[in-house]
Amino acid sequence: MRIAHVITRLIIGGAQENTIASVLGLNQKKDISVRLYSGPTTGPEGSLEYKFKDSSDIFHIVPNLIRPINPLNDYIAYRHLIKEFKSFKPDIVHTHSGKAGFLGRLAAAKANVKNIIHSIHGPSFGTYQGWIANTLFRKAEKIAATHTDHYITVANAMEEQYLKAGIGNPNIFTKIYSGFNLRPFIQNQETAEIRNQFGIKQDHLVVAKIARLFDLKGHNSLFEIAPNLIKKIPNIRFLLIGDGPLKKDFKQIIKNINCEKNFIFAGLVDPLKIPQLVNSIDILVHLSRREGLPRALPQAMAASKPIVAFDYDGAREVCINEKTGLLVDQEDLSGLIKSISRLAKDKTLRKSLGNAGREFVKDKFTINRLVEDQYNLYEKLLSSR
C-alpha cells in the first residue's frame, strides 16, 4: 500500500502534529510505503520539520506550495505534485489543510490516483469570513469535492458543516479523533520550576490559553473580560501559550486596559515542555471561533485540568457541560466571566471536572488508535474498488 500525504506547511499546530503522528505511525507498518509532501515552513509559529530528521526519505518539500494565494506559485506547485504522484504511484493521496487540500486533490485526480481522501481539521469556509472570502472558499471546496472519494473529520461538527453547504454525503465521512502521546500530561509533572520561570507564584490562579496569537483564536474575548475578572479575583494570571503575528498588538491592548501585570506571554514553547506547562495551570480556556477539535482540550483534560470553552465546532464533543468542563454559548462574555469565576472559587469543582475529563479522553486520543483507524479506512477503501 502506497500512501501520499500532502499538507501546506509544518508549523507547530494541531493539524500538522496530527498529520505527522499518522505519517510516522503508518511508516512503521511493513505493508505501507508513505510519503509526506509539504510546502516550506514559514512564520513565527515554529517548525515541526525536525520530526523527520531520522526519516528524510519520506518527507519531501514542494517549494512553491505556500499558504497565500499566488496563481503562478499555485500552478507550479500543482504541476510539481502531479509529477511526484506519477513517480511515486500512490494507491491513496490523503490531503490536509486548505491550499494543499485543494491543489493536492486536483493534482491527484490529474495523475489518475484512484483513491483521494481529504482530512478536515477545521473548515476552510464559514461565517467567520467576509462574504467574498466565504463564497470563494466554499466554491473551491465544492470543486475539490468532485475529486474526493472520502473525508476524514476530527469532529462531528465538520461533517455537519460540509453537508449543510451541499458538499459530500453522509456515506463518505468518517470521524477519526486526533492522536498524541498522553502519558506526559497524565504523569502530573513537577511544576514549581516552570511556574518560577514565568513568574507565577504559588498563590496565583492560572487561566491558560493555548493558541497562535492570531485572528479567530478568541484572544480579544479574554481581553474584554480580563478587567472584570481581575476585580473579582486579584490573584488571577492569564497565561498565553503560543506566538504569532499579533503579539505586538495584543501587548498594546493589554497595556491599554491596564492589565499588564496579570498577563504572561509564554511565547513559543518547546512541544516537549507543553505537558509540564499544562500541568502547572489551574484552568484552560478555549475561545477560538474556527477550530475542528483543538488538541489543547484533550491534552489539558489528560492533565486533569478543567476547561471553559465557547460552543464552537468540536469543543462540545469533549467539553461536556457540567461533566468534563463548562461550555459557554458563543460570544457570551457574561457567561464566560461566570464560568471562570465559578471555577476559580471552587477547587473541588475544578478537581471533579478535571478527573472526569481525564477518564473521558485517556483512550480516545492515542496515536495508536489514530493510526489503526486510518489504516483500517485505507484498507476498506482499497478493497471496495
GROMACS .gro file of C-alpha atoms in nm:
model
  385
    1MET     CA    1   0.000   0.000   0.000
    2ARG     CA    2   0.147   0.334  -0.108
    3ILE     CA    3   0.016   0.648   0.067
    4ALA     CA    4   0.098   1.011  -0.015
    5HIS     CA    5   0.004   1.279   0.239
    6VAL     CA    6   0.001   1.647   0.139
    7ILE     CA    7  -0.008   1.948   0.374
    8THR     CA    8   0.058   2.319   0.320
    9ARG     CA    9   0.325   2.368   0.588
   10LEU     CA   10   0.460   2.207   0.904
   11ILE     CA   11   0.421   2.487   1.157
   12ILE     CA   12   0.353   2.398   1.520
   13GLY     CA   13  -0.020   2.336   1.514
   14GLY     CA   14  -0.284   2.070   1.568
   15ALA     CA   15  -0.339   1.968   1.205
   16GLN     CA   16   0.035   1.943   1.148
   17GLU     CA   17   0.106   1.742   1.464
   18ASN     CA   18  -0.181   1.507   1.384
   19THR     CA   19  -0.060   1.454   1.027
   20ILE     CA   20   0.296   1.385   1.141
   21ALA     CA   21   0.175   1.135   1.403
   22SER     CA   22  -0.023   0.943   1.142
   23VAL     CA   23   0.256   0.951   0.880
   24LEU     CA   24   0.524   0.829   1.122
   25GLY     CA   25   0.288   0.570   1.268
   26LEU     CA   26   0.188   0.435   0.927
   27ASN     CA   27   0.554   0.422   0.830
   28GLN     CA   28   0.607   0.156   1.099
   29LYS     CA   29   0.377  -0.085   0.919
   30LYS     CA   30   0.556  -0.331   0.693
   31ASP     CA   31   0.295  -0.327   0.415
   32ILE     CA   32   0.289   0.054   0.376
   33SER     CA   33   0.516   0.294   0.190
   34VAL     CA   34   0.432   0.650   0.291
   35ARG     CA   35   0.544   0.997   0.188
   36LEU     CA   36   0.459   1.344   0.314
   37TYR     CA   37   0.470   1.642   0.078
   38SER     CA   38   0.471   1.988   0.236
   39GLY     CA   39   0.539   2.344   0.139
   40PRO     CA   40   0.824   2.528   0.314
   41THR     CA   41   0.760   2.615   0.678
   42THR     CA   42   0.748   2.991   0.733
   43GLY     CA   43   0.608   3.214   1.005
   44PRO     CA   44   0.662   3.282   1.376
   45GLU     CA   45   0.468   2.974   1.489
   46GLY     CA   46   0.773   2.745   1.477
   47SER     CA   47   0.856   2.443   1.263
   48LEU     CA   48   0.792   2.071   1.306
   49GLU     CA   49   1.016   1.963   1.020
   50TYR     CA   50   1.269   1.835   1.274
   51LYS     CA   51   1.033   1.542   1.335
   52PHE     CA   52   1.164   1.393   1.010
   53LYS     CA   53   1.536   1.428   1.083
   54ASP     CA   54   1.559   1.047   1.100
   55SER     CA   55   1.303   0.986   0.824
   56SER     CA   56   1.415   1.223   0.548
   57ASP     CA   57   1.327   0.965   0.282
   58ILE     CA   58   0.955   1.008   0.348
   59PHE     CA   59   0.948   1.390   0.378
   60HIS     CA   60   0.954   1.599   0.061
   61ILE     CA   61   0.937   1.978   0.023
   62VAL     CA   62   0.726   2.134  -0.253
   63PRO     CA   63   0.895   2.478  -0.277
   64ASN     CA   64   0.603   2.665  -0.437
   65LEU     CA   65   0.333   2.526  -0.209
   66ILE     CA   66   0.270   2.835   0.005
   67ARG     CA   67  -0.031   2.948   0.205
   68PRO     CA   68  -0.106   3.287   0.037
   69ILE     CA   69  -0.294   3.272  -0.293
   70ASN     CA   70  -0.049   3.325  -0.579
   71PRO     CA   71  -0.162   3.195  -0.922
   72LEU     CA   72   0.189   3.136  -1.055
   73ASN     CA   73   0.318   2.961  -0.742
   74ASP     CA   74  -0.004   2.763  -0.712
   75TYR     CA   75   0.022   2.637  -1.070
   76ILE     CA   76   0.389   2.540  -1.024
   77ALA     CA   77   0.304   2.355  -0.701
   78TYR     CA   78   0.015   2.180  -0.877
   79ARG     CA   79   0.245   2.062  -1.159
   80HIS     CA   80   0.509   1.957  -0.905
   81LEU     CA   81   0.257   1.740  -0.719
   82ILE     CA   82   0.137   1.577  -1.042
   83LYS     CA   83   0.495   1.484  -1.123
   84GLU     CA   84   0.552   1.344  -0.773
   85PHE     CA   85   0.233   1.138  -0.781
   86LYS     CA   86   0.311   0.993  -1.123
   87SER     CA   87   0.656   0.893  -0.998
   88PHE     CA   88   0.551   0.754  -0.657
   89LYS     CA   89   0.227   0.596  -0.787
   90PRO     CA   90   0.033   0.611  -0.458
   91ASP     CA   91  -0.273   0.394  -0.402
   92ILE     CA   92  -0.414   0.678  -0.192
   93VAL     CA   93  -0.349   1.052  -0.178
   94HIS     CA   94  -0.450   1.194   0.160
   95THR     CA   95  -0.461   1.575   0.177
   96HIS     CA   96  -0.475   1.819   0.469
   97SER     CA   97  -0.542   2.195   0.510
   98GLY     CA   98  -0.691   2.445   0.265
   99LYS     CA   99  -0.429   2.514  -0.002
  100ALA     CA  100  -0.273   2.165  -0.002
  101GLY     CA  101  -0.619   2.013   0.016
  102PHE     CA  102  -0.730   2.195  -0.298
  103LEU     CA  103  -0.415   2.162  -0.511
  104GLY     CA  104  -0.338   1.812  -0.382
  105ARG     CA  105  -0.676   1.669  -0.475
  106LEU     CA  106  -0.674   1.827  -0.820
  107ALA     CA  107  -0.320   1.704  -0.882
  108ALA     CA  108  -0.408   1.353  -0.763
  109ALA     CA  109  -0.704   1.339  -1.000
  110LYS     CA  110  -0.488   1.461  -1.289
  111ALA     CA  111  -0.231   1.190  -1.205
  112ASN     CA  112  -0.510   0.928  -1.211
  113VAL     CA  113  -0.481   0.836  -0.843
  114LYS     CA  114  -0.774   0.604  -0.770
  115ASN     CA  115  -0.841   0.695  -0.406
  116ILE     CA  116  -0.836   1.052  -0.278
  117ILE     CA  117  -0.901   1.139   0.088
  118HIS     CA  118  -0.921   1.481   0.249
  119SER     CA  119  -0.894   1.540   0.624
  120ILE     CA  120  -1.100   1.829   0.760
  121HIS     CA  121  -0.909   1.954   1.064
  122GLY     CA  122  -1.118   2.272   1.052
  123PRO     CA  123  -1.348   2.407   0.780
  124SER     CA  124  -1.190   2.623   0.510
  125PHE     CA  125  -1.505   2.835   0.493
  126GLY     CA  126  -1.753   2.975   0.742
  127THR     CA  127  -1.936   3.273   0.886
  128TYR     CA  128  -1.612   3.395   1.048
  129GLN     CA  129  -1.504   3.508   0.700
  130GLY     CA  130  -1.627   3.800   0.494
  131TRP     CA  131  -1.890   3.723   0.229
  132ILE     CA  132  -1.642   3.726  -0.061
  133ALA     CA  133  -1.387   3.501   0.110
  134ASN     CA  134  -1.656   3.264   0.236
  135THR     CA  135  -1.806   3.234  -0.114
  136LEU     CA  136  -1.469   3.176  -0.282
  137PHE     CA  137  -1.350   2.914  -0.034
  138ARG     CA  138  -1.685   2.736  -0.041
  139LYS     CA  139  -1.675   2.720  -0.422
  140ALA     CA  140  -1.315   2.596  -0.414
  141GLU     CA  141  -1.412   2.319  -0.174
  142LYS     CA  142  -1.704   2.219  -0.397
  143ILE     CA  143  -1.465   2.194  -0.693
  144ALA     CA  144  -1.222   1.981  -0.492
  145ALA     CA  145  -1.512   1.768  -0.368
  146THR     CA  146  -1.564   1.636  -0.721
  147HIS     CA  147  -1.223   1.470  -0.681
  148THR     CA  148  -1.274   1.342  -0.326
  149ASP     CA  149  -1.361   0.981  -0.250
  150HIS     CA  150  -1.371   1.017   0.126
  151TYR     CA  151  -1.347   1.274   0.406
  152ILE     CA  152  -1.195   1.226   0.749
  153THR     CA  153  -1.319   1.466   1.016
  154VAL     CA  154  -1.179   1.529   1.363
  155ALA     CA  155  -1.526   1.610   1.499
  156ASN     CA  156  -1.891   1.566   1.405
  157ALA     CA  157  -1.925   1.941   1.354
  158MET     CA  158  -1.704   1.926   1.042
  159GLU     CA  159  -1.933   1.677   0.871
  160GLU     CA  160  -2.241   1.880   0.968
  161GLN     CA  161  -2.095   2.200   0.819
  162TYR     CA  162  -1.994   2.034   0.492
  163LEU     CA  163  -2.328   1.860   0.444
  164LYS     CA  164  -2.511   2.185   0.520
  165ALA     CA  165  -2.302   2.351   0.246
  166GLY     CA  166  -2.404   2.080   0.000
  167ILE     CA  167  -2.065   1.909  -0.001
  168GLY     CA  168  -2.050   1.529   0.005
  169ASN     CA  169  -2.298   1.284   0.157
  170PRO     CA  170  -2.305   1.104   0.494
  171ASN     CA  171  -2.164   0.783   0.345
  172ILE     CA  172  -1.825   0.935   0.261
  173PHE     CA  173  -1.746   1.087   0.602
  174THR     CA  174  -1.555   0.911   0.881
  175LYS     CA  175  -1.471   1.069   1.215
  176ILE     CA  176  -1.125   0.987   1.349
  177TYR     CA  177  -1.013   1.173   1.659
  178SER     CA  178  -0.663   1.318   1.672
  179GLY     CA  179  -0.392   1.118   1.842
  180PHE     CA  180  -0.094   1.211   2.057
  181ASN     CA  181   0.116   1.087   2.346
  182LEU     CA  182  -0.097   1.147   2.656
  183ARG     CA  183   0.146   0.997   2.906
  184PRO     CA  184   0.342   1.318   2.978
  185PHE     CA  185   0.015   1.501   3.051
  186ILE     CA  186  -0.117   1.226   3.277
  187GLN     CA  187   0.202   1.194   3.481
  188ASN     CA  188   0.135   1.509   3.691
  189GLN     CA  189   0.481   1.650   3.637
  190GLU     CA  190   0.665   1.873   3.883
  191THR     CA  191   0.552   2.229   3.811
  192ALA     CA  192   0.736   2.457   4.056
  193GLU     CA  193   1.033   2.513   3.825
  194ILE     CA  194   0.829   2.610   3.521
  195ARG     CA  195   0.596   2.834   3.726
  196ASN     CA  196   0.901   3.016   3.859
  197GLN     CA  197   1.030   3.054   3.504
  198PHE     CA  198   0.723   3.260   3.415
  199GLY     CA  199   0.696   3.446   3.745
  200ILE     CA  200   0.391   3.251   3.861
  201LYS     CA  201   0.363   3.242   4.239
  202GLN     CA  202   0.216   2.962   4.446
  203ASP     CA  203  -0.099   3.160   4.527
  204HIS     CA  204  -0.167   3.266   4.167
  205LEU     CA  205  -0.474   3.123   3.993
  206VAL     CA  206  -0.358   3.049   3.637
  207VAL     CA  207  -0.603   3.064   3.346
  208ALA     CA  208  -0.425   2.950   3.030
  209LYS     CA  209  -0.499   2.978   2.661
  210ILE     CA  210  -0.301   2.770   2.410
  211ALA     CA  211  -0.324   2.916   2.061
  212ARG     CA  212  -0.140   3.110   1.795
  213LEU     CA  213  -0.157   3.485   1.851
  214PHE     CA  214  -0.379   3.528   1.551
  215ASP     CA  215  -0.728   3.633   1.443
  216LEU     CA  216  -1.016   3.395   1.517
  217LYS     CA  217  -0.844   3.241   1.819
  218GLY     CA  218  -1.058   3.441   2.060
  219HIS     CA  219  -0.791   3.635   2.250
  220ASN     CA  220  -0.996   3.954   2.225
  221SER     CA  221  -1.276   3.793   2.426
  222LEU     CA  222  -1.028   3.725   2.703
  223PHE     CA  223  -0.901   4.083   2.691
  224GLU     CA  224  -1.259   4.215   2.718
  225ILE     CA  225  -1.340   4.020   3.033
  226ALA     CA  226  -0.998   4.046   3.200
  227PRO     CA  227  -1.059   4.372   3.395
  228ASN     CA  228  -1.381   4.232   3.539
  229LEU     CA  229  -1.218   3.904   3.642
  230ILE     CA  230  -0.918   4.079   3.794
  231LYS     CA  231  -1.150   4.283   4.018
  232LYS     CA  232  -1.320   3.963   4.135
  233ILE     CA  233  -1.001   3.752   4.157
  234PRO     CA  234  -0.695   3.975   4.214
  235ASN     CA  235  -0.455   3.678   4.214
  236ILE     CA  236  -0.563   3.562   3.867
  237ARG     CA  237  -0.297   3.532   3.597
  238PHE     CA  238  -0.366   3.479   3.227
  239LEU     CA  239  -0.101   3.264   3.060
  240LEU     CA  240  -0.094   3.292   2.679
  241ILE     CA  241   0.096   2.998   2.531
  242GLY     CA  242   0.194   3.045   2.168
  243ASP     CA  243   0.333   3.303   1.929
  244GLY     CA  244   0.208   3.474   1.617
  245PRO     CA  245   0.183   3.792   1.412
  246LEU     CA  246  -0.048   3.973   1.656
  247LYS     CA  247   0.176   3.953   1.961
  248LYS     CA  248   0.270   4.322   1.948
  249ASP     CA  249  -0.095   4.426   1.900
  250PHE     CA  250  -0.211   4.208   2.188
  251LYS     CA  251   0.052   4.351   2.422
  252GLN     CA  252  -0.067   4.701   2.336
  253ILE     CA  253  -0.429   4.607   2.408
  254ILE     CA  254  -0.330   4.469   2.748
  255LYS     CA  255  -0.136   4.788   2.822
  256ASN     CA  256  -0.438   4.998   2.724
  257ILE     CA  257  -0.664   4.813   2.970
  258ASN     CA  258  -0.403   4.835   3.249
  259CYS     CA  259  -0.375   4.459   3.290
  260GLU     CA  260  -0.007   4.409   3.212
  261LYS     CA  261   0.085   4.250   3.545
  262ASN     CA  262  -0.190   3.990   3.508
  263PHE     CA  263  -0.091   3.864   3.162
  264ILE     CA  264   0.204   3.638   3.087
  265PHE     CA  265   0.320   3.576   2.731
  266ALA     CA  266   0.491   3.236   2.731
  267GLY     CA  267   0.575   3.270   2.363
  268LEU     CA  268   0.672   2.972   2.152
  269VAL     CA  269   0.717   2.681   2.391
  270ASP     CA  270   0.914   2.366   2.311
  271PRO     CA  271   0.647   2.098   2.244
  272LEU     CA  272   0.830   1.869   2.487
  273LYS     CA  273   0.769   2.123   2.766
  274ILE     CA  274   0.399   2.173   2.693
  275PRO     CA  275   0.288   1.885   2.923
  276GLN     CA  276   0.479   2.033   3.217
  277LEU     CA  277   0.336   2.378   3.146
  278VAL     CA  278  -0.021   2.245   3.116
  279ASN     CA  279   0.022   2.063   3.447
  280SER     CA  280   0.115   2.396   3.607
  281ILE     CA  281  -0.212   2.573   3.524
  282ASP     CA  282  -0.548   2.573   3.703
  283ILE     CA  283  -0.797   2.630   3.420
  284LEU     CA  284  -0.778   2.613   3.040
  285VAL     CA  285  -0.997   2.842   2.828
  286HIS     CA  286  -1.079   2.776   2.463
  287LEU     CA  287  -1.236   3.069   2.279
  288SER     CA  288  -1.149   3.005   1.912
  289ARG     CA  289  -1.412   3.079   1.650
  290ARG     CA  290  -1.273   2.832   1.397
  291GLU     CA  291  -1.130   2.503   1.513
  292GLY     CA  292  -1.207   2.141   1.436
  293LEU     CA  293  -1.138   1.984   1.771
  294PRO     CA  294  -0.845   2.165   1.931
  295ARG     CA  295  -0.576   1.938   2.069
  296ALA     CA  296  -0.531   2.168   2.368
  297LEU     CA  297  -0.863   2.048   2.509
  298PRO     CA  298  -0.794   1.672   2.540
  299GLN     CA  299  -0.434   1.748   2.639
  300ALA     CA  300  -0.548   1.965   2.930
  301MET     CA  301  -0.813   1.709   3.019
  302ALA     CA  302  -0.548   1.435   3.029
  303ALA     CA  303  -0.369   1.652   3.286
  304SER     CA  304  -0.695   1.670   3.487
  305LYS     CA  305  -0.742   2.040   3.417
  306PRO     CA  306  -1.096   2.181   3.393
  307ILE     CA  307  -1.197   2.357   3.073
  308VAL     CA  308  -1.411   2.658   2.989
  309ALA     CA  309  -1.494   2.669   2.619
  310PHE     CA  310  -1.710   2.858   2.374
  311ASP     CA  311  -1.952   2.625   2.197
  312TYR     CA  312  -1.780   2.631   1.857
  313ASP     CA  313  -1.719   2.336   1.625
  314GLY     CA  314  -1.595   2.022   1.803
  315ALA     CA  315  -1.543   2.168   2.152
  316ARG     CA  316  -1.877   2.032   2.274
  317GLU     CA  317  -1.768   1.673   2.199
  318VAL     CA  318  -1.508   1.678   2.476
  319CYS     CA  319  -1.613   1.974   2.691
  320ILE     CA  320  -1.939   1.822   2.812
  321ASN     CA  321  -2.111   2.087   3.018
  322GLU     CA  322  -2.101   2.028   3.395
  323LYS     CA  323  -1.930   1.690   3.341
  324THR     CA  324  -1.586   1.747   3.190
  325GLY     CA  325  -1.594   2.125   3.171
  326LEU     CA  326  -1.812   2.433   3.138
  327LEU     CA  327  -1.949   2.508   2.791
  328VAL     CA  328  -2.046   2.868   2.719
  329ASP     CA  329  -2.270   2.996   2.439
  330GLN     CA  330  -2.079   3.154   2.152
  331GLU     CA  331  -1.960   3.505   2.242
  332ASP     CA  332  -2.149   3.507   2.574
  333LEU     CA  333  -1.897   3.715   2.766
  334SER     CA  334  -2.115   3.734   3.076
  335GLY     CA  335  -2.140   3.355   3.079
  336LEU     CA  336  -1.765   3.332   3.028
  337ILE     CA  337  -1.699   3.554   3.330
  338LYS     CA  338  -1.938   3.350   3.545
  339SER     CA  339  -1.785   3.017   3.441
  340ILE     CA  340  -1.424   3.122   3.502
  341SER     CA  341  -1.518   3.287   3.833
  342ARG     CA  342  -1.706   2.978   3.944
  343LEU     CA  343  -1.409   2.750   3.878
  344ALA     CA  344  -1.163   2.996   4.030
  345LYS     CA  345  -1.355   2.997   4.358
  346ASP     CA  346  -1.433   2.624   4.374
  347LYS     CA  347  -1.128   2.397   4.395
  348THR     CA  348  -1.348   2.091   4.447
  349LEU     CA  349  -1.533   2.158   4.122
  350ARG     CA  350  -1.203   2.208   3.940
  351LYS     CA  351  -1.083   1.872   4.065
  352SER     CA  352  -1.403   1.680   3.985
  353LEU     CA  353  -1.432   1.819   3.630
  354GLY     CA  354  -1.061   1.761   3.573
  355ASN     CA  355  -1.072   1.399   3.688
  356ALA     CA  356  -1.380   1.327   3.477
  357GLY     CA  357  -1.207   1.483   3.178
  358ARG     CA  358  -0.902   1.259   3.219
  359GLU     CA  359  -1.120   0.947   3.224
  360PHE     CA  360  -1.306   1.069   2.916
  361VAL     CA  361  -1.002   1.125   2.692
  362LYS     CA  362  -0.740   0.873   2.805
  363ASP     CA  363  -0.833   0.604   2.549
  364LYS     CA  364  -0.991   0.817   2.276
  365PHE     CA  365  -0.692   1.028   2.168
  366THR     CA  366  -0.397   0.790   2.144
  367ILE     CA  367  -0.159   0.776   1.848
  368ASN     CA  368  -0.208   0.401   1.816
  369ARG     CA  369  -0.585   0.442   1.779
  370LEU     CA  370  -0.538   0.722   1.524
  371VAL     CA  371  -0.303   0.512   1.310
  372GLU     CA  372  -0.515   0.197   1.329
  373ASP     CA  373  -0.836   0.384   1.242
  374GLN     CA  374  -0.671   0.542   0.937
  375TYR     CA  375  -0.513   0.213   0.830
  376ASN     CA  376  -0.848   0.033   0.854
  377LEU     CA  377  -1.015   0.305   0.647
  378TYR     CA  378  -0.744   0.281   0.380
  379GLU     CA  379  -0.793  -0.096   0.358
  380LYS     CA  380  -1.169  -0.055   0.337
  381LEU     CA  381  -1.144   0.197   0.052
  382LEU     CA  382  -0.894  -0.012  -0.143
  383SER     CA  383  -1.097  -0.333  -0.104
  384SER     CA  384  -1.412  -0.160  -0.229
  385ARG     CA  385  -1.252  -0.075  -0.562
   0.00000   0.00000   0.00000
